[in-house]
Each structure stands twice: as C-alpha cells, then as structure tokens.
Amino acid sequence: MKFSAKPVKGTFDVLPEDMELRNWVRNVISNAYLSRGYTQIETPCIENLDLLTNSEGGENLSLLFKILKRGNKLDFNDLSENALCDLGLRFDLTLPLSRFYANNRNELPMPFKAFQTGYVWRAERPQKGRFRQFTQCDIDIIGDKTIYAEIDLMLTVPKALYDLGFRNFTIKINDRRLLKELVLAAGFTESQFDTVCISLDKTDKIGTSGVISDLQTKGFEDDTIRQLISSLEIDLENFDSPYARDLKKIMDVTAKYYSILFDPTLVRGMGYYTGPIFEVVSDEFKGSIAGGGRYDNLLSKFQNESVPAVGFAIGFERIVAILKERGFTIPKRDKRKIALIVLDETFTDKAIALSESLIAQENIAAIHYVNKKKLGKKIEALEKEGYEKIQIVDENTTEESFKSI
C-alpha cells in the first residue's frame, strides 16, 4: 500500500527557502516586541478540553481539534464527548496565556508584558490565507487597567509591521461596550447580543447586505435589523460615554504615528472581549493582518479576582504570504556563507578542520561536501542558496585562503 506524500489538508510543508523567510519574519517581530519591554514565554499546544470549551472563544469552539482519552480512560460504551475526549489543541494563544499567568503569577511582575509565538489549530475550511495549523505572534499586557496598555500595543504591533516593510495599513478600533449599546438600542435583547455579533463579524467578508440576510435567516425582525444597520453609521463623537472618550484618547495618541479609524461594525470573533477591540487591515490582503482587544474577565476563570488584560496578535501566515507574493528578498545576512568542496577524500579531515575553524568566527557560516560528480550543478545550487565563496579543498588550501571573506 502506498501512502500519500501530501501533508494533511489545511497544513503545509515548509521548504528551506520558506523557512528562512519565516525565521526572518519571526525575528523581526520578536525584536520589535523586545524593544518595548515585552518578555518571551511559551505555553503547551495542548490544553484541558473543559477549559477550551468554556473559554467564550466564539465560533472557534466549533472548530476545536479534540483529543481522545488514552488507555483505560477511554470507554467506548459511553460515546458522549466528555467520556471520549479530555484534551484539545489550542485555538489561540490568549487562553493559554491566561492559564499560564494564573499558574505562575507569584513569579511574574505586575503589570506583566509578554509575547509568545507558536502554532494554533482550528478545523477551518482551508482557503487562501486560512489554514488549520498556523502561527500566531501575540503580545499581551496583564495587570494594567488603563488605556495606556492599549496605546502601548497600538505603538508596538504597527512598529513590527513597519519593520517588516508594511506601510499601507490602517488600525480599526471599536469598543464592545459601545457596540452593545447600539445592538440593544436597536431592539435586540441582551441574550441575543453574541448571536448578532457573529453576524456583524462577517461584514468584511459578505458585506452589509450579507449581514442583513444572515440576521434574517436567524429569525430577527426586519425593523430591528434596519435600525441596527442604520445606527452603525454613527460617528464616535455621537457617543456620550467614558468608553467613547477613552477610545478617542487612544486614537489621538496613536494617530500621531499610524493611521487609525473608528469602525462601529468591528466585532472580533472572541466572546471574551470586554472593552476596546482592534484590527489592522492592509491594502494587500482582504481581511485583517493583526487583531486583538481587552479581555478583563478571562483570568477570573482561574481565580476569584478579576485581572485586567489586553492583547494584540499578528497574523503570521498572512504576513509571510504577502511577502512571498511581493517577491520579497531577505536583507543581506550578517553571516558570510562559505562552502568547502572535497573532490579527493584525502582532504576530508582538512576540510572539516577548516570549516570548524571558520564557524568559530562570529560572522561566518561554513559547510563542507564530499563531491565527485556534477560539480557545476553543485556550485550553481550553492550559489543559489547564498554561498558567497565556494572553495575546492586541496593541498594548497589554508585559512589564508579565506582572509578576504
């Protein structure tokens, strides 16, 4: 029996050239985060299923990858979900961060500024820019209830995007509390708010007419729907609330550095957001390339007290896809790349010693090959990989041969 060599649908293999680009993007983002005082952490890919399913993760809860119990724990006489599964793959990095903080808070500063980069999983319908396994790059601030936490995020994530070469992007911002005022004022009930938000969250994909149809399909009255759609054209100045004033302050500060606008239709899919929410949209991609918001109640799942928190995530895969479509070339590397080729195996030990000596120098990366056939093709391939000097090792080769590198 022959097996398919293709990766699972919705996942992907990463070729060396793509891996180099991904590492560069990851390093640029990490350096931008580090430059503003964020410290790096890591959380497990697997979480307890009861935590994931009680996370207010919106539609992502229907996209969970669940893991069967193992060994004696697995009882096929009971086919209910709780009997069969006890773990799941994380669908974002925010929920794991909240659990991480609750578990380690006595060893962490307050406020805690953290970033993490890693794979997350969602059982999506695969399409361009949307995978079942993909990387997120998150920054979060835990323990700061002021709008200056949002402002810090607003200046950090765009800085990372700017360092990656992005210029034509805009930050969209809203507040879940302002959105809730509009939804309730239109005639929807409190219990219907999350359902309405799920429809509104599709605005950028299906347009206003699509949202209206979606709400009609859910059985809502036409007059109520029309009232809501009409109210979403409101300007921020028309709100008379402290939330609106805070939002305006965030925008006034951020606008000095990056393009930002108020978007009353902005929802964000996660149900755990409690205040300001935001996305970054680019002219080069249909949809957002970064997003986040405040989630002050999420940590209360682990402790009695509520701890303020706000985060922002970059859509790593979308950034990489855009750069590839541009034909982007990674800036010249600090390390010089040298290849040593051995045609006569007598000189193999010499080549190894030379490569080890070269690698010991901070600015050089070296490899060696024993190669007797198709030398021209090998040299051509090495040049394509970025090797600047290709040296055939013989009796005359010494460290002096590389002094000019």
Short mmCIF file of C-alpha atoms in Angstrom, two decimals:
data_model
loop_
_atom_site.label_atom_id
_atom_site.label_comp_id
_atom_site.label_asym_id
_atom_site.label_seq_id
_atom_site.Cartn_x
_atom_site.Cartn_y
_atom_site.Cartn_z
CA MET A 1 0.00 0.00 0.00
CA LYS A 2 1.35 3.40 -0.98
CA PHE A 3 0.60 6.39 1.22
CA SER A 4 0.02 9.95 0.06
CA ALA A 5 3.07 12.18 0.48
CA LYS A 6 0.95 15.31 0.72
CA PRO A 7 0.51 17.00 4.13
CA VAL A 8 -2.87 16.88 5.85
CA LYS A 9 -5.37 19.28 4.22
CA GLY A 10 -5.09 22.70 5.79
CA THR A 11 -1.45 22.21 6.81
CA PHE A 12 1.75 22.69 4.84
CA ASP A 13 5.36 21.61 4.49
CA VAL A 14 7.97 24.36 4.79
CA LEU A 15 10.83 24.32 2.29
CA PRO A 16 14.27 25.65 3.32
CA GLU A 17 13.83 28.95 1.47
CA ASP A 18 10.41 29.49 3.05
CA MET A 19 11.78 28.51 6.46
CA GLU A 20 14.43 31.18 6.11
CA LEU A 21 11.74 33.78 5.37
CA ARG A 22 9.59 32.60 8.29
CA ASN A 23 12.54 32.78 10.67
CA TRP A 24 13.34 36.29 9.46
CA VAL A 25 9.74 37.44 9.96
CA ARG A 26 9.64 35.85 13.40
CA ASN A 27 12.90 37.53 14.40
CA VAL A 28 11.79 40.97 13.19
CA ILE A 29 8.53 40.69 15.14
CA SER A 30 10.31 39.40 18.26
CA ASN A 31 12.88 42.21 18.14
CA ALA A 32 10.09 44.80 17.87
CA TYR A 33 8.36 43.27 20.90
CA LEU A 34 11.59 43.04 22.90
CA SER A 35 12.45 46.66 22.11
CA ARG A 36 9.35 47.79 24.00
CA GLY A 37 9.92 45.68 27.09
CA TYR A 38 7.91 42.52 26.34
CA THR A 39 9.39 39.24 27.60
CA GLN A 40 9.01 35.95 25.77
CA ILE A 41 7.13 32.95 27.18
CA GLU A 42 5.94 29.61 25.83
CA THR A 43 2.80 27.60 26.58
CA PRO A 44 1.81 23.99 25.69
CA CYS A 45 -0.02 23.20 22.45
CA ILE A 46 -2.49 21.04 24.41
CA GLU A 47 -5.00 22.30 26.98
CA ASN A 48 -7.71 20.63 29.03
CA LEU A 49 -10.88 20.35 26.96
CA ASP A 50 -13.13 21.73 29.69
CA LEU A 51 -11.05 24.92 29.71
CA LEU A 52 -11.18 25.28 25.92
CA THR A 53 -14.92 24.68 25.69
CA ASN A 54 -15.68 27.20 28.45
CA SER A 55 -13.48 29.97 27.06
CA GLU A 56 -16.02 32.19 25.26
CA GLY A 57 -13.98 31.57 22.13
CA GLY A 58 -16.89 32.34 19.79
CA GLU A 59 -17.14 30.29 16.61
CA ASN A 60 -13.72 28.79 17.31
CA LEU A 61 -15.38 26.44 19.78
CA SER A 62 -16.97 24.63 16.84
CA LEU A 63 -13.51 24.37 15.24
CA LEU A 64 -11.74 22.61 18.10
CA PHE A 65 -9.44 19.67 17.45
CA LYS A 66 -10.25 17.30 20.32
CA ILE A 67 -8.02 14.51 21.60
CA LEU A 68 -9.34 11.10 22.64
CA LYS A 69 -8.67 9.81 26.10
CA ARG A 70 -5.95 7.20 26.30
CA GLY A 71 -5.74 3.66 27.64
CA ASN A 72 -8.12 2.72 30.43
CA LYS A 73 -9.65 6.20 30.43
CA LEU A 74 -11.25 5.54 27.05
CA ASP A 75 -14.61 3.82 27.34
CA PHE A 76 -16.45 3.21 24.07
CA ASN A 77 -19.57 2.16 25.96
CA ASP A 78 -20.22 5.86 26.54
CA LEU A 79 -19.98 7.83 23.28
CA SER A 80 -20.60 11.28 24.79
CA GLU A 81 -17.91 13.88 24.20
CA ASN A 82 -16.92 14.11 27.87
CA ALA A 83 -16.43 10.37 28.02
CA LEU A 84 -14.35 10.18 24.83
CA CYS A 85 -12.21 13.34 24.96
CA ASP A 86 -10.40 15.24 27.70
CA LEU A 87 -7.83 17.37 25.85
CA GLY A 88 -7.73 19.67 22.82
CA LEU A 89 -5.32 21.65 20.68
CA ARG A 90 -5.25 25.37 21.49
CA PHE A 91 -7.14 27.59 19.03
CA ASP A 92 -5.35 30.79 20.04
CA LEU A 93 -2.58 31.92 22.41
CA THR A 94 -4.69 34.16 24.67
CA LEU A 95 -6.47 31.47 26.66
CA PRO A 96 -3.20 29.54 27.31
CA LEU A 97 -1.58 32.82 28.40
CA SER A 98 -4.38 33.41 30.93
CA ARG A 99 -3.91 29.94 32.38
CA PHE A 100 -0.12 30.46 32.35
CA TYR A 101 -0.45 33.71 34.28
CA ALA A 102 -2.81 32.24 36.87
CA ASN A 103 -0.40 29.36 37.41
CA ASN A 104 2.76 31.47 37.64
CA ARG A 105 1.59 34.91 38.81
CA ASN A 106 3.63 34.85 42.04
CA GLU A 107 6.80 34.71 39.96
CA LEU A 108 5.78 37.38 37.44
CA PRO A 109 5.94 41.19 37.59
CA MET A 110 2.84 43.38 37.63
CA PRO A 111 1.96 44.55 35.09
CA PHE A 112 3.23 41.62 33.03
CA LYS A 113 4.19 42.36 29.42
CA ALA A 114 4.59 39.10 27.50
CA PHE A 115 4.87 37.81 23.96
CA GLN A 116 4.73 34.34 22.51
CA THR A 117 4.93 32.83 19.05
CA GLY A 118 3.58 29.41 18.21
CA TYR A 119 1.23 27.19 16.24
CA VAL A 120 -2.51 27.14 16.91
CA TRP A 121 -5.13 24.85 15.39
CA ARG A 122 -8.66 25.36 14.07
CA ALA A 123 -10.75 22.96 11.97
CA GLU A 124 -11.26 25.63 9.30
CA ARG A 125 -12.33 25.19 5.70
CA PRO A 126 -8.88 25.67 4.11
CA GLN A 127 -8.54 28.59 1.69
CA LYS A 128 -6.05 31.28 0.75
CA GLY A 129 -4.56 32.74 3.92
CA ARG A 130 -6.60 30.42 6.17
CA PHE A 131 -5.15 27.15 7.45
CA ARG A 132 -5.94 24.50 10.04
CA GLN A 133 -2.47 24.88 11.55
CA PHE A 134 -0.97 28.33 11.61
CA THR A 135 1.36 30.56 13.60
CA GLN A 136 0.31 33.47 15.79
CA CYS A 137 2.57 36.16 17.27
CA ASP A 138 0.92 37.63 20.38
CA ILE A 139 1.78 40.42 22.76
CA ASP A 140 -0.26 40.95 25.92
CA ILE A 141 -0.27 43.20 28.96
CA ILE A 142 -1.76 41.74 32.13
CA GLY A 143 -2.46 43.87 35.19
CA ASP A 144 -2.90 47.32 33.61
CA LYS A 145 -6.49 48.57 33.51
CA THR A 146 -5.64 51.95 31.96
CA ILE A 147 -5.89 52.85 28.28
CA TYR A 148 -2.12 53.25 28.23
CA ALA A 149 -1.89 49.47 27.87
CA GLU A 150 -3.90 49.73 24.65
CA ILE A 151 -1.73 52.62 23.50
CA ASP A 152 1.41 50.58 24.15
CA LEU A 153 0.04 47.78 21.96
CA MET A 154 -1.03 50.28 19.28
CA LEU A 155 2.54 51.52 19.01
CA THR A 156 4.24 48.11 19.23
CA VAL A 157 2.42 45.92 16.69
CA PRO A 158 2.46 48.59 13.94
CA LYS A 159 6.18 49.06 14.66
CA ALA A 160 6.70 45.35 13.95
CA LEU A 161 4.68 45.64 10.73
CA TYR A 162 6.65 48.74 9.73
CA ASP A 163 9.94 46.88 10.33
CA LEU A 164 8.63 44.10 8.08
CA GLY A 165 8.22 46.62 5.27
CA PHE A 166 4.48 47.32 5.55
CA ARG A 167 3.34 50.90 5.03
CA ASN A 168 -0.22 50.90 3.62
CA PHE A 169 -2.08 49.63 6.65
CA THR A 170 -4.76 51.05 8.94
CA ILE A 171 -5.76 50.22 12.51
CA LYS A 172 -9.51 49.86 13.00
CA ILE A 173 -10.80 50.26 16.54
CA ASN A 174 -14.11 49.85 18.36
CA ASP A 175 -15.31 49.01 21.87
CA ARG A 176 -17.53 46.02 22.65
CA ARG A 177 -19.43 48.13 25.19
CA LEU A 178 -20.27 50.80 22.59
CA LEU A 179 -21.29 48.08 20.16
CA LYS A 180 -23.53 46.57 22.80
CA GLU A 181 -25.25 49.96 23.32
CA LEU A 182 -26.07 50.07 19.60
CA VAL A 183 -27.34 46.50 19.46
CA LEU A 184 -29.62 46.90 22.50
CA ALA A 185 -30.84 50.33 21.33
CA ALA A 186 -31.86 48.77 18.00
CA GLY A 187 -34.22 46.41 19.83
CA PHE A 188 -32.20 43.23 20.31
CA THR A 189 -32.09 41.64 23.75
CA GLU A 190 -29.03 41.08 25.92
CA SER A 191 -29.23 37.33 25.29
CA GLN A 192 -29.14 37.94 21.52
CA PHE A 193 -26.01 40.11 21.59
CA ASP A 194 -23.46 37.34 20.91
CA THR A 195 -25.56 35.94 18.06
CA VAL A 196 -25.82 39.39 16.46
CA CYS A 197 -22.06 39.87 16.86
CA ILE A 198 -21.36 36.63 14.99
CA SER A 199 -23.27 38.05 12.01
CA LEU A 200 -21.67 41.50 12.22
CA ASP A 201 -18.22 39.92 12.38
CA LYS A 202 -18.73 38.75 8.78
CA THR A 203 -19.17 42.29 7.42
CA ASP A 204 -15.75 42.44 5.75
CA LYS A 205 -16.41 39.08 4.03
CA ILE A 206 -20.10 39.25 2.99
CA GLY A 207 -20.84 42.99 3.13
CA THR A 208 -23.77 44.78 4.75
CA SER A 209 -26.36 43.05 2.54
CA GLY A 210 -24.92 39.68 3.54
CA VAL A 211 -25.13 40.59 7.22
CA ILE A 212 -28.78 41.60 6.79
CA SER A 213 -29.56 38.26 5.12
CA ASP A 214 -27.68 36.39 7.83
CA LEU A 215 -29.67 38.13 10.58
CA GLN A 216 -32.93 37.50 8.72
CA THR A 217 -32.05 33.82 8.44
CA LYS A 218 -31.63 33.76 12.22
CA GLY A 219 -35.22 34.96 12.57
CA PHE A 220 -34.76 38.58 13.63
CA GLU A 221 -37.32 41.24 12.69
CA ASP A 222 -36.59 43.40 9.62
CA ASP A 223 -37.26 46.66 11.50
CA THR A 224 -34.79 45.71 14.23
CA ILE A 225 -32.16 44.77 11.66
CA ARG A 226 -32.63 48.02 9.72
CA GLN A 227 -32.37 50.05 12.92
CA LEU A 228 -29.09 48.34 13.79
CA ILE A 229 -27.56 48.77 10.33
CA SER A 230 -28.54 52.45 10.34
CA SER A 231 -27.04 53.04 13.78
CA LEU A 232 -23.70 51.52 12.70
CA GLU A 233 -23.06 54.62 10.60
CA ILE A 234 -22.66 56.69 13.79
CA ASP A 235 -19.51 58.75 14.46
CA LEU A 236 -17.52 58.35 17.66
CA GLU A 237 -18.32 61.95 18.66
CA ASN A 238 -22.01 61.00 18.88
CA PHE A 239 -21.39 58.70 21.85
CA ASP A 240 -21.63 60.31 25.29
CA SER A 241 -19.85 57.80 27.49
CA PRO A 242 -16.46 57.34 29.21
CA TYR A 243 -15.77 54.42 26.85
CA ALA A 244 -16.00 56.72 23.84
CA ARG A 245 -13.76 59.31 25.49
CA ASP A 246 -11.15 56.63 26.24
CA LEU A 247 -11.34 55.40 22.66
CA LYS A 248 -10.82 58.93 21.37
CA LYS A 249 -7.75 59.35 23.59
CA ILE A 250 -6.27 56.09 22.28
CA MET A 251 -6.89 57.23 18.73
CA ASP A 252 -5.49 60.73 19.27
CA VAL A 253 -2.18 59.37 20.57
CA THR A 254 -1.88 56.57 18.01
CA ALA A 255 -2.78 58.83 15.06
CA LYS A 256 0.45 60.76 15.59
CA TYR A 257 2.33 57.68 14.40
CA TYR A 258 -0.01 55.38 12.46
CA SER A 259 -3.28 55.52 10.55
CA ILE A 260 -6.25 54.66 12.80
CA LEU A 261 -10.03 54.96 12.44
CA PHE A 262 -13.18 54.18 14.41
CA ASP A 263 -15.22 51.32 12.95
CA PRO A 264 -18.54 50.66 14.76
CA THR A 265 -19.02 47.42 12.76
CA LEU A 266 -15.82 45.89 14.14
CA VAL A 267 -16.66 42.92 16.36
CA ARG A 268 -13.76 40.45 16.67
CA GLY A 269 -14.90 36.86 16.95
CA MET A 270 -13.93 36.06 20.54
CA GLY A 271 -16.69 36.34 23.11
CA TYR A 272 -14.22 37.07 25.90
CA TYR A 273 -13.51 40.65 24.76
CA THR A 274 -14.81 43.20 27.27
CA GLY A 275 -13.67 46.63 26.01
CA PRO A 276 -11.64 48.13 23.16
CA ILE A 277 -11.12 45.82 20.18
CA PHE A 278 -8.90 46.45 17.18
CA GLU A 279 -7.66 45.09 13.87
CA VAL A 280 -5.00 46.04 11.33
CA VAL A 281 -6.09 45.91 7.69
CA SER A 282 -3.79 46.15 4.69
CA ASP A 283 -4.42 47.13 1.10
CA GLU A 284 -2.53 43.98 0.13
CA PHE A 285 -4.82 41.45 1.79
CA LYS A 286 -8.58 41.07 2.01
CA GLY A 287 -9.12 40.83 5.73
CA SER A 288 -7.06 41.67 8.79
CA ILE A 289 -3.34 41.02 9.31
CA ALA A 290 -3.47 41.63 13.08
CA GLY A 291 -6.15 41.87 15.74
CA GLY A 292 -6.89 41.88 19.42
CA GLY A 293 -8.68 43.54 22.30
CA ARG A 294 -9.21 43.83 26.04
CA TYR A 295 -10.33 40.72 27.95
CA ASP A 296 -10.59 41.74 31.61
CA ASN A 297 -12.72 38.79 32.74
CA LEU A 298 -10.84 35.86 31.23
CA LEU A 299 -8.49 35.37 34.17
CA SER A 300 -11.44 35.17 36.58
CA LYS A 301 -11.91 31.60 35.28
CA PHE A 302 -8.84 30.65 37.32
CA GLN A 303 -9.16 32.85 40.42
CA ASN A 304 -11.71 34.82 42.39
CA GLU A 305 -10.41 38.26 41.48
CA SER A 306 -10.63 39.83 38.03
CA VAL A 307 -7.30 40.85 36.49
CA PRO A 308 -7.26 43.37 33.61
CA ALA A 309 -5.65 42.17 30.38
CA VAL A 310 -5.33 43.26 26.77
CA GLY A 311 -3.57 41.68 23.79
CA PHE A 312 -2.74 42.04 20.10
CA ALA A 313 -1.84 39.22 17.66
CA ILE A 314 -0.15 39.40 14.26
CA GLY A 315 -1.41 37.05 11.55
CA PHE A 316 1.95 35.47 10.84
CA GLU A 317 0.87 33.30 7.90
CA ARG A 318 -0.78 36.23 6.14
CA ILE A 319 2.35 38.36 6.55
CA VAL A 320 4.51 35.59 5.08
CA ALA A 321 2.06 35.09 2.19
CA ILE A 322 2.07 38.80 1.33
CA LEU A 323 5.87 38.97 1.40
CA LYS A 324 6.10 35.95 -0.90
CA GLU A 325 3.62 37.49 -3.33
CA ARG A 326 5.77 40.62 -3.38
CA GLY A 327 8.82 38.55 -4.33
CA PHE A 328 10.43 39.82 -1.13
CA THR A 329 14.14 39.15 -0.61
CA ILE A 330 15.51 38.89 2.91
CA PRO A 331 18.00 41.71 3.65
CA LYS A 332 21.65 40.74 3.41
CA ARG A 333 22.62 38.49 6.29
CA ASP A 334 25.30 39.35 8.81
CA LYS A 335 26.92 35.94 8.43
CA ARG A 336 29.06 35.20 5.39
CA LYS A 337 28.37 31.77 3.90
CA ILE A 338 31.29 29.61 2.74
CA ALA A 339 31.16 26.13 1.17
CA LEU A 340 34.15 23.78 1.11
CA ILE A 341 34.07 21.05 -1.52
CA VAL A 342 36.24 17.94 -1.32
CA LEU A 343 36.99 16.22 -4.63
CA ASP A 344 39.69 13.98 -3.15
CA GLU A 345 38.66 12.25 0.07
CA THR A 346 42.25 12.56 1.26
CA PHE A 347 41.45 16.14 2.17
CA THR A 348 38.18 15.43 4.06
CA ASP A 349 39.74 15.83 7.51
CA LYS A 350 41.35 19.06 6.36
CA ALA A 351 38.01 20.38 5.09
CA ILE A 352 36.31 19.53 8.39
CA ALA A 353 39.04 21.26 10.39
CA LEU A 354 38.85 24.35 8.16
CA SER A 355 35.05 24.54 8.38
CA GLU A 356 35.15 24.21 12.18
CA SER A 357 37.74 26.98 12.36
CA LEU A 358 35.65 29.24 10.13
CA ILE A 359 32.44 28.58 12.06
CA ALA A 360 34.25 29.62 15.25
CA GLN A 361 34.41 33.13 13.79
CA GLU A 362 31.28 35.11 14.66
CA ASN A 363 30.42 36.28 11.16
CA ILE A 364 30.90 33.09 9.14
CA ALA A 365 28.74 30.03 8.45
CA ALA A 366 30.52 27.16 6.68
CA ILE A 367 29.70 23.72 5.34
CA HIS A 368 31.71 21.04 3.58
CA TYR A 369 30.80 18.46 0.94
CA VAL A 370 32.48 15.40 -0.48
CA ASN A 371 31.53 15.71 -4.13
CA LYS A 372 32.89 13.88 -7.14
CA LYS A 373 30.11 14.25 -9.69
CA LYS A 374 28.21 17.12 -11.32
CA LEU A 375 30.43 19.76 -9.74
CA GLY A 376 28.97 22.54 -11.88
CA LYS A 377 25.40 21.84 -10.76
CA LYS A 378 26.53 21.66 -7.13
CA ILE A 379 28.25 25.04 -7.34
CA GLU A 380 25.19 26.52 -9.06
CA ALA A 381 22.92 25.21 -6.28
CA LEU A 382 25.21 26.56 -3.54
CA GLU A 383 25.31 29.99 -5.16
CA LYS A 384 21.51 29.97 -5.29
CA GLU A 385 21.48 29.22 -1.55
CA GLY A 386 23.56 32.33 -0.91
CA TYR A 387 27.08 30.92 -0.51
CA GLU A 388 29.47 33.72 -1.38
CA LYS A 389 32.69 31.70 -1.55
CA ILE A 390 32.91 28.13 -2.76
CA GLN A 391 36.36 26.65 -2.21
CA ILE A 392 37.67 23.33 -3.50
CA VAL A 393 39.94 21.95 -0.78
CA ASP A 394 43.32 20.62 -1.89
CA GLU A 395 46.92 20.58 -0.63
CA ASN A 396 47.22 24.36 -1.11
CA THR A 397 44.10 25.35 0.85
CA THR A 398 44.78 27.06 4.19
CA GLU A 399 42.95 29.50 6.45
CA GLU A 400 44.73 32.25 4.49
CA SER A 401 42.53 31.31 1.51
CA PHE A 402 39.58 32.89 3.35
CA LYS A 403 41.16 36.09 4.70
CA SER A 404 39.44 38.14 2.01
CA ILE A 405 35.96 36.96 3.09
#
